[in-house]
Coordinates of C-alpha atoms in Angstrom, one line a residue:
M1 CA 3.7 15.0 12.8
N2 CA 7.0 16.1 14.2
M3 CA 9.0 12.9 14.1
T4 CA 11.7 13.6 16.6
S5 CA 13.4 11.5 19.2
H6 CA 11.6 11.7 22.5
A7 CA 13.1 11.5 26.0
S8 CA 12.5 8.2 27.8
I9 CA 12.3 7.0 31.3
T10 CA 14.2 3.9 30.7
K11 CA 17.2 5.1 32.7
H12 CA 15.1 5.0 35.8
S13 CA 13.7 1.5 35.3
A14 CA 16.3 -0.4 37.4
M15 CA 14.4 -0.2 40.7
N16 CA 11.2 -1.8 39.4
T17 CA 12.4 -4.3 36.8
G18 CA 14.7 -6.3 39.0
K19 CA 17.8 -5.0 37.2
K20 CA 20.6 -4.2 39.7
M21 CA 20.9 -0.5 40.4
K22 CA 24.4 0.9 39.7
T23 CA 25.1 2.8 42.9
A24 CA 27.9 5.1 44.2
I25 CA 28.3 5.3 48.0
I26 CA 30.3 8.4 49.0
A27 CA 32.0 8.8 52.5
I28 CA 34.2 11.6 53.6
T29 CA 34.8 10.7 57.3
K30 CA 36.1 7.7 59.2
N31 CA 32.7 6.9 60.6
G32 CA 31.2 7.4 57.2
I33 CA 33.4 4.6 55.9
N34 CA 32.0 2.2 58.5
I35 CA 28.5 3.1 57.4
A36 CA 29.5 2.8 53.7
E37 CA 30.7 -0.8 54.4
K38 CA 27.3 -1.8 55.8
I39 CA 25.4 -0.2 52.9
R40 CA 27.7 -1.8 50.3
A41 CA 27.2 -5.2 52.0
G42 CA 23.4 -4.7 51.9
V43 CA 22.6 -3.0 48.6
G44 CA 25.9 -3.2 46.7
G45 CA 27.7 -0.4 44.9
D46 CA 31.1 1.3 44.5
V47 CA 32.4 3.1 47.5
Y48 CA 34.3 6.4 47.1
V49 CA 36.2 7.9 50.1
N50 CA 38.3 10.9 50.9
S51 CA 41.7 10.0 49.4
R52 CA 43.5 10.7 52.7
L53 CA 41.3 8.1 54.4
L54 CA 41.7 5.4 51.8
N55 CA 43.9 3.3 54.1
E56 CA 41.1 3.3 56.6
A57 CA 38.8 1.5 54.2
D58 CA 39.0 -2.2 53.9
L59 CA 36.3 -2.6 51.2
K60 CA 35.9 -4.1 47.8
N61 CA 35.3 -1.6 45.0
C62 CA 36.7 1.2 47.0
F63 CA 38.0 4.3 45.2
P64 CA 39.7 7.5 46.3
I65 CA 38.2 11.0 45.8
K66 CA 41.2 12.8 44.3
T67 CA 39.6 15.9 42.9
P68 CA 37.7 18.7 44.7
F69 CA 34.4 17.4 45.9
K70 CA 32.1 19.3 43.6
E71 CA 34.2 18.4 40.6
F72 CA 34.2 14.7 41.7
I73 CA 30.4 14.7 41.9
R74 CA 30.2 16.4 38.5
Q75 CA 32.3 13.6 37.0
I76 CA 30.3 10.7 38.4
F77 CA 26.8 12.2 38.5
S78 CA 25.5 10.8 35.2
S79 CA 27.4 7.5 35.5
Y80 CA 25.3 6.0 38.2
D81 CA 21.6 5.2 38.8
G82 CA 21.9 6.2 42.4
L83 CA 24.2 8.2 44.7
I84 CA 24.3 7.7 48.4
F85 CA 26.0 10.5 50.4
I86 CA 27.1 9.7 53.9
T87 CA 27.4 13.4 54.7
A88 CA 25.3 16.3 56.0
A89 CA 22.3 17.1 53.7
G90 CA 23.7 20.5 53.0
I91 CA 27.0 19.1 51.6
A92 CA 25.1 16.8 49.3
T93 CA 22.7 19.5 48.2
R94 CA 25.5 21.9 47.3
A95 CA 27.5 19.2 45.5
I96 CA 24.7 18.1 43.2
A97 CA 23.1 21.6 42.6
P98 CA 25.3 22.5 39.6
V99 CA 24.6 19.2 37.8
I100 CA 20.9 18.6 38.4
C101 CA 19.2 18.5 35.0
D102 CA 15.8 16.7 34.7
K103 CA 13.8 14.4 37.0
R104 CA 13.5 12.0 34.1
T105 CA 17.3 11.5 33.9
D106 CA 18.8 12.6 37.2
P107 CA 20.0 9.7 39.3
A108 CA 18.4 8.9 42.7
V109 CA 20.1 10.8 45.5
V110 CA 20.0 9.6 49.1
V111 CA 21.6 11.1 52.1
V112 CA 22.6 9.2 55.3
D113 CA 23.8 11.1 58.3
E114 CA 27.2 10.1 59.8
Q115 CA 25.6 8.4 62.8
G116 CA 23.4 6.2 60.5
K117 CA 20.2 7.4 62.1
F118 CA 18.3 8.6 59.0
S119 CA 18.2 7.7 55.3
I120 CA 16.8 10.6 53.4
S121 CA 15.4 10.6 49.8
L122 CA 16.8 13.9 48.5
L123 CA 16.4 13.8 44.7
S124 CA 14.5 11.8 42.0
G125 CA 12.3 10.2 44.6
H126 CA 9.8 8.7 42.1
L127 CA 11.2 8.3 38.6
G128 CA 14.8 7.9 39.9
G129 CA 13.8 5.5 42.6
A130 CA 15.3 7.5 45.5
N131 CA 12.3 6.7 47.8
E132 CA 12.8 3.0 47.3
L133 CA 16.6 3.3 47.6
A134 CA 16.2 5.3 50.9
S135 CA 13.9 2.6 52.2
K136 CA 16.3 -0.2 51.3
V137 CA 19.2 1.6 52.9
A138 CA 17.1 2.2 56.0
Q139 CA 16.4 -1.5 56.2
V140 CA 20.1 -2.3 56.0
L141 CA 21.1 0.3 58.7
K142 CA 17.9 -0.3 60.8
C143 CA 17.3 3.4 60.8
M144 CA 14.5 5.8 59.9
P145 CA 13.7 6.4 56.2
V146 CA 12.7 10.0 55.4
I147 CA 10.4 10.4 52.4
T148 CA 8.9 13.8 51.8
T149 CA 7.0 13.4 48.4
A150 CA 3.4 14.4 49.0
S151 CA 1.8 11.3 47.4
D152 CA 3.9 8.9 49.6
I153 CA 3.0 10.9 52.7
Q154 CA -0.7 10.6 51.8
G155 CA -0.3 6.9 51.0
F156 CA -1.1 6.7 47.3
E157 CA 0.8 6.1 44.1
S158 CA 1.9 9.1 42.1
I159 CA 1.3 9.4 38.4
D160 CA 5.0 9.2 37.6
V161 CA 5.4 6.1 39.7
L162 CA 2.4 4.5 38.1
A163 CA 3.7 5.3 34.7
K164 CA 7.1 3.8 35.5
K165 CA 5.6 0.6 37.0
L166 CA 3.4 0.0 33.9
G167 CA 5.9 1.1 31.3
L168 CA 3.9 4.1 30.1
Y169 CA 5.6 7.0 28.5
I170 CA 4.6 10.4 30.0
D171 CA 3.7 12.8 27.3
N172 CA 3.3 16.5 27.9
F173 CA 5.6 16.0 30.9
S174 CA 5.8 19.8 31.6
D175 CA 2.3 19.7 32.9
L176 CA 3.0 16.8 35.3
P177 CA 3.6 19.0 38.4
K178 CA 0.2 20.8 37.9
V179 CA -1.6 17.5 37.4
S180 CA 0.1 15.9 40.3
A181 CA -0.8 18.9 42.5
C182 CA -4.4 18.5 41.5
L183 CA -4.3 14.9 42.6
V184 CA -2.5 15.6 45.9
N185 CA -4.9 18.5 46.7
G186 CA -8.0 16.4 46.1
E187 CA -9.2 18.6 43.2
K188 CA -11.2 17.1 40.4
L189 CA -9.0 15.1 38.1
A190 CA -10.6 13.7 34.9
L191 CA -9.3 10.4 33.5
S192 CA -9.8 9.0 30.0
V193 CA -8.6 5.4 29.3
E194 CA -8.5 3.8 25.9
K195 CA -10.9 0.8 25.7
D196 CA -8.3 -1.8 25.3
F197 CA -6.2 -0.9 28.3
P198 CA -6.8 -3.1 31.4
Y199 CA -8.6 -0.9 33.9
E200 CA -7.5 -2.9 36.9
K201 CA -4.0 -1.7 36.5
L202 CA -5.2 1.8 37.1
A203 CA -7.4 1.0 40.0
H204 CA -5.8 3.4 42.5
L205 CA -5.8 6.3 40.0
I206 CA -9.4 5.6 39.1
K207 CA -10.5 5.9 42.7
R208 CA -9.1 9.4 42.9
S209 CA -10.5 10.7 39.6
E210 CA -13.6 10.9 37.5
V211 CA -13.5 8.6 34.4
F212 CA -14.9 10.1 31.2
S213 CA -15.1 8.9 27.6
N214 CA -16.1 11.8 25.4
D215 CA -16.5 15.2 26.9
L216 CA -14.1 16.5 29.5
P217 CA -16.1 17.3 32.7
K218 CA -16.5 21.1 32.9
D219 CA -15.4 21.4 36.4
A220 CA -12.2 19.3 36.0
K221 CA -9.0 21.0 37.1
A222 CA -6.7 18.7 35.3
A223 CA -6.8 15.6 33.1
V224 CA -4.9 12.3 32.5
F225 CA -5.3 10.4 29.2
V226 CA -4.2 6.8 28.8
T227 CA -4.0 6.3 25.1
D228 CA -1.7 5.6 22.2
E229 CA -3.7 8.0 20.0
E230 CA -3.1 11.7 19.2
I231 CA -5.6 13.9 21.1
L232 CA -6.7 17.5 21.0
P233 CA -5.2 19.3 24.0
P234 CA -7.8 20.1 26.6
P235 CA -8.2 23.6 28.2
V236 CA -6.7 22.3 31.5
P237 CA -3.3 21.0 32.6
Y238 CA -2.9 17.4 31.3
V239 CA -0.6 14.5 30.8
I240 CA -0.9 11.5 28.4
L241 CA 0.3 8.1 29.6
R242 CA 1.1 6.3 26.4
P243 CA 1.2 2.5 26.3
Q244 CA 4.2 1.3 24.4
N245 CA 2.0 -1.0 22.4
T246 CA 2.5 -0.1 18.7
V247 CA 4.9 -2.4 16.9
L248 CA 6.3 -1.7 13.5
G249 CA 7.4 -4.7 11.4
I250 CA 9.8 -3.6 8.6
G251 CA 11.3 -5.2 5.6
T252 CA 13.5 -3.1 3.2
R253 CA 15.6 -3.4 0.1
K254 CA 19.3 -2.8 0.9
G255 CA 20.2 0.9 0.9
V256 CA 16.7 2.4 1.2
P257 CA 17.1 6.0 2.3
Y258 CA 16.1 6.8 5.8
E259 CA 13.9 9.7 4.6
T260 CA 11.9 7.3 2.5
L261 CA 11.2 4.9 5.4
L262 CA 10.4 7.9 7.7
T263 CA 7.8 9.2 5.3
Q264 CA 6.2 5.8 5.1
V265 CA 6.1 5.4 8.9
K266 CA 4.7 9.0 9.3
R267 CA 1.9 8.1 6.9
A268 CA 1.1 4.9 8.6
L269 CA 0.9 6.4 12.1
R270 CA -1.2 9.3 10.8
D271 CA -3.6 6.9 9.1
F272 CA -4.4 5.3 12.5
N273 CA -4.0 8.5 14.5
L274 CA -1.2 6.9 16.5
S275 CA 1.4 8.8 18.5
E276 CA 5.0 8.1 17.7
K277 CA 5.6 8.0 21.4
S278 CA 3.5 4.8 21.6
V279 CA 5.9 2.9 19.3
G280 CA 7.3 0.3 21.7
C281 CA 9.3 -1.9 19.3
I282 CA 10.6 -2.1 15.7
A283 CA 10.9 -5.7 14.3
S284 CA 12.7 -7.1 11.4
V285 CA 14.9 -10.0 10.2
D286 CA 18.4 -10.4 11.6
I287 CA 20.2 -9.8 8.3
K288 CA 18.9 -6.2 8.6
R289 CA 20.9 -5.6 11.8
E290 CA 23.1 -3.1 10.0
E291 CA 20.5 -1.5 7.7
K292 CA 21.1 2.2 8.3
C293 CA 17.5 3.4 7.7
I294 CA 16.1 0.9 10.3
L295 CA 18.8 1.7 12.8
Q296 CA 18.1 5.5 12.4
L297 CA 14.4 4.9 12.8
S298 CA 14.9 2.9 16.0
E299 CA 17.1 5.8 17.4
C300 CA 14.6 8.5 16.3
L301 CA 11.6 6.8 18.0
N302 CA 13.7 5.6 20.9
A303 CA 12.2 2.2 20.3
P304 CA 14.2 -1.0 20.6
L305 CA 15.0 -3.1 17.6
K306 CA 13.8 -6.8 17.8
L307 CA 15.4 -9.0 15.2
Y308 CA 14.4 -12.6 14.2
T309 CA 16.1 -15.2 12.1
G310 CA 14.6 -16.3 8.8
V311 CA 13.8 -19.7 10.4
Q312 CA 11.9 -18.0 13.2
L313 CA 9.9 -15.9 10.8
A314 CA 9.2 -18.8 8.5
E315 CA 7.2 -20.5 11.3
Y316 CA 4.5 -17.8 10.8
E317 CA 4.8 -17.1 7.1
N318 CA 1.8 -19.3 6.2
R319 CA -0.4 -16.7 7.8
F320 CA 0.6 -14.1 5.2
P321 CA 1.1 -13.7 1.4
C322 CA 4.7 -14.7 0.6
S323 CA 7.3 -13.9 -2.1
S324 CA 9.5 -16.6 -3.6
F325 CA 12.3 -14.0 -4.1
V326 CA 12.2 -13.0 -0.4
K327 CA 12.1 -16.6 0.6
K328 CA 15.3 -17.3 -1.5
T329 CA 17.0 -14.2 -0.1
V330 CA 16.3 -14.3 3.6
G331 CA 14.9 -17.8 4.3
T332 CA 11.3 -16.7 4.8
G333 CA 8.6 -15.6 2.3
C334 CA 7.8 -12.4 4.2
V335 CA 9.4 -10.3 6.8
A336 CA 7.4 -7.3 8.0
R337 CA 4.2 -9.1 9.0
P338 CA 5.5 -12.1 10.8
A339 CA 8.1 -10.0 12.6
A340 CA 5.4 -7.6 13.8
Y341 CA 3.2 -10.5 14.7
M342 CA 5.9 -12.1 16.8
A343 CA 7.0 -8.9 18.5
S344 CA 3.4 -8.0 19.3
R345 CA 2.8 -11.4 20.9
G346 CA 0.2 -12.2 18.3
G347 CA -1.4 -8.8 18.4
E348 CA -3.8 -7.1 16.0
E349 CA -2.7 -5.9 12.6
L350 CA -3.8 -2.4 11.9
G351 CA -2.3 -1.9 8.5
Y352 CA 0.2 -3.1 5.9
Y353 CA 2.1 -1.0 3.4
T354 CA 4.4 -1.7 0.5
S355 CA 6.1 1.1 -1.3
K356 CA 9.6 2.0 -2.7
G357 CA 11.3 -1.1 -1.5
I358 CA 9.7 -1.0 1.9
T359 CA 7.2 -3.3 3.6
L360 CA 5.7 -2.0 6.8
A361 CA 3.3 -3.8 9.1
V362 CA 1.6 -1.9 11.9
Y363 CA 0.5 -4.0 14.8
K364 CA -1.0 -3.4 18.2
R365 CA 0.6 -5.4 21.0
R366 CA -1.6 -7.2 23.4
T367 CA -1.7 -5.4 26.8
S368 CA -3.4 -8.0 28.9

């Protein structure tokens, strides 16, 4: 297993989690400033205006554009979840072209014409939330939203939107355009779903695909797998939507080397054929908040660290074998198992390991 940090889609979660989207509204003309004021009042955000027009702007959070326009866009591009240009589409396109990187991390980009007649989703329509942002701006301005992504035009939910909504990590992302094209073009898409995943959450995708369990249909043009397990790559374009349902509960002696912990985690995931990209959480006791090996593992797996107090863990210690030494040291008789049990919301224990000053509990979080 190649245990390397994987890219995440968490940057683009603001639009569907209720978290406020950090937005920049960019105006370069007098009329654009008037439209910016309406947008800021409706959806919020920081307003940037041409420095020579700053006196025309009676807005909160209004800042001057002091550098050349392309340089200014380069400076702020990665600092916001969304950019709203009140300019011609060509101006916005040329400004963002040098800094576009990846649809998983690029901010949503929306363009509004200077008469406020159209709100156009220009970049990162799905993962970035530009389609939704364009619709919100259109509601504020009472204008026409312009959405050009194929799935939206045909009236169904795309794979990347579905993954974002359900908190699924998209593995083999490079094949997503081919798989999405198969879906849009009505070609045969094969779908395999792990038995514990709630099918009803995939209802729309199931309607547009053929569900299979063992052998890939011979005439399938692409495939989607919903699983936390490692799979053999099929002979067609494919993506894997990975539930973030594996929880690692960890207890360590002070100063355990990161490589030792990493080796143990590799072994555990390999034992259960689990993908590292399905690790959704690492859990431990709060006195380990600065333990380097745990922090490094959290960063490597791009998995958040959930810490509990000894008192919280002690509430569940009677479920597991305990150590009087651990009890005296941290206030609970065991760490890895109760931490994983709590973080997985009382999920299923797959395995438990003790070696070289490490205790490791592998749990599967409840998905229903």
